[in-house]
Coordinates of C-alpha atoms in Angstrom, one line a residue:
M115 CA 2.3 -7.6 -5.5
K116 CA -0.6 -7.5 -3.0
T117 CA -1.4 -11.1 -3.8
F118 CA 2.3 -12.1 -3.1
L119 CA 2.3 -10.2 0.2
L120 CA -1.0 -11.8 1.3
G121 CA 0.4 -15.3 0.3
L122 CA 3.5 -14.6 2.3
L123 CA 1.5 -13.6 5.3
L124 CA -0.7 -16.7 5.1
W125 CA 2.5 -18.8 4.9
Q126 CA 3.7 -17.2 8.1
I127 CA 0.5 -18.0 9.8
I128 CA 0.2 -21.6 8.6
V129 CA 3.8 -22.8 8.7
L130 CA 5.2 -20.8 11.7
A131 CA 2.0 -20.8 13.8
K132 CA 3.0 -17.4 15.1
P133 CA 0.8 -14.3 15.2
L134 CA 0.9 -12.3 12.0
E135 CA 2.7 -9.0 12.3
L136 CA 0.7 -6.3 10.7
N137 CA 2.0 -2.9 9.7
A138 CA 0.7 0.2 7.9
H139 CA 0.9 -1.5 4.5
T140 CA -0.8 -4.8 5.5
F141 CA -3.3 -3.8 8.2
S142 CA -6.3 -2.5 6.2
A143 CA -6.3 -5.2 3.6
T144 CA -6.0 -8.0 6.2
V145 CA -8.8 -6.8 8.5
A146 CA -11.1 -5.9 5.6
R147 CA -11.0 -9.5 4.1
N148 CA -10.6 -11.7 7.2
N149 CA -11.7 -12.3 10.8
V150 CA -8.7 -11.0 12.7
L151 CA -7.9 -10.8 16.4
V152 CA -5.3 -8.1 16.9
L153 CA -3.0 -7.4 19.8
F154 CA -1.8 -3.8 19.8
H155 CA 1.3 -3.6 21.9
T156 CA 4.6 -1.8 22.5
N157 CA 8.0 -3.0 23.4
W158 CA 8.1 -0.9 26.6
C159 CA 4.8 -2.3 27.9
K160 CA 5.5 -4.9 30.6
N161 CA 1.8 -6.0 30.6
C162 CA 2.0 -6.7 26.9
R163 CA 4.5 -9.6 27.2
P164 CA 2.2 -12.2 28.8
V165 CA -0.6 -11.3 26.4
H166 CA 1.8 -11.8 23.5
Q167 CA 2.4 -15.3 24.8
V168 CA -1.4 -15.9 24.8
F169 CA -1.5 -14.7 21.2
E170 CA 1.2 -17.2 20.3
A171 CA -0.9 -20.0 21.8
L172 CA -4.0 -18.7 20.1
S173 CA -2.2 -18.6 16.8
A174 CA -1.1 -22.3 17.2
E175 CA -4.6 -23.3 18.2
L176 CA -6.4 -21.5 15.4
R177 CA -3.9 -21.8 12.6
E178 CA -6.2 -23.9 10.4
S179 CA -9.3 -21.8 11.1
N180 CA -11.1 -18.8 9.6
I181 CA -9.5 -16.5 12.2
I182 CA -6.1 -14.8 11.9
I183 CA -4.3 -14.0 15.1
A184 CA -2.2 -10.8 14.6
T185 CA -0.1 -8.2 16.4
V186 CA 0.6 -4.6 15.7
D187 CA 3.7 -2.9 17.3
A188 CA 2.1 0.4 18.1
G189 CA 5.5 1.9 18.9
T190 CA 6.6 1.5 15.3
Q191 CA 3.1 1.5 13.7
K192 CA 1.8 4.7 15.3
T193 CA -0.5 5.6 12.4
V194 CA -2.3 2.3 12.6
A195 CA -2.8 2.6 16.3
Y196 CA -4.0 6.2 15.9
K197 CA -6.5 5.3 13.2
E198 CA -7.8 2.4 15.2
A199 CA -8.3 4.7 18.3
I200 CA -5.9 2.6 20.5
R201 CA -5.4 4.5 23.7
S202 CA -3.8 2.0 26.0
F203 CA -1.6 -1.1 25.9
P204 CA -2.1 -3.9 25.5
S205 CA -5.3 -3.6 23.5
V206 CA -7.1 -6.5 21.9
V207 CA -9.5 -5.9 19.1
L208 CA -11.5 -8.4 17.0
Y209 CA -12.3 -7.4 13.4
H210 CA -15.2 -9.2 11.8
G211 CA -16.6 -7.9 8.6
S212 CA -17.3 -4.2 9.2
H213 CA -17.4 -4.7 13.0
R214 CA -14.7 -3.9 15.5
H215 CA -15.0 -5.4 18.9
F216 CA -12.8 -4.2 21.7
Y217 CA -11.9 -6.8 24.3
E218 CA -11.9 -5.6 27.9
G219 CA -11.8 -8.9 29.8
N220 CA -9.0 -11.1 31.4
R221 CA -6.2 -11.7 28.9
K222 CA -5.9 -15.4 29.6
F223 CA -6.2 -18.0 26.8
D224 CA -9.6 -19.4 27.7
D225 CA -11.1 -16.0 28.3
V226 CA -9.9 -14.7 24.9
M227 CA -11.2 -17.8 23.2
R228 CA -14.6 -17.3 24.8
F229 CA -14.6 -13.7 23.5
I230 CA -13.8 -14.9 20.0
T231 CA -16.4 -17.6 19.9
S232 CA -19.0 -15.3 21.4
R233 CA -18.6 -13.0 18.3
I234 CA -18.0 -15.4 15.4
S235 CA -18.1 -19.1 14.6
I236 CA -14.8 -20.8 14.3
A237 CA -14.5 -22.9 11.1
R238 CA -11.5 -25.2 11.0
D239 CA -9.8 -26.7 8.0
D240 CA -9.3 -30.3 9.1
S241 CA -8.1 -31.4 5.7
Q242 CA -4.5 -30.4 6.6
E243 CA -4.3 -32.3 9.9
K244 CA -1.7 -35.0 10.1

C-alpha cells in the first residue's frame, strides 16, 4: 500500500507539475527518503498565496530533478506542523537526509532556488525531456 501511495504521489509530481500535498500519512516517509522543499501554509494566511505560486513554479522547474516540491496545509494537518515546530506562516523548510533547513529569506523564485542550491546539488533526469 505504501508503494502504491508513493507511486501515486510521484505521478502527481511528474505529470501535473504541481507541488505534492503532504499529510500526516505521507509526510514522514516522503521527507525521510527524499530531498523535499516544503511550504507550510494555511488557507487564512494572505501571505501564503504568493508563496504557493512560487512553489508551483518551482515544481514545474524541478519536476525531473532529485528534489520534491511539497506543501502542507497546517490548518488541516496540525499534527505535522506541531511536530515540525512550525510557528508562523508561511514557513519554508528544506529536508535533506537527516537535516532540516528553515528558510528565512525573500520568498521569490530566484531567492528560493539559491537557497535550495546552496544546500544540495540538483540532479536532473534529462532522459524524459521532449
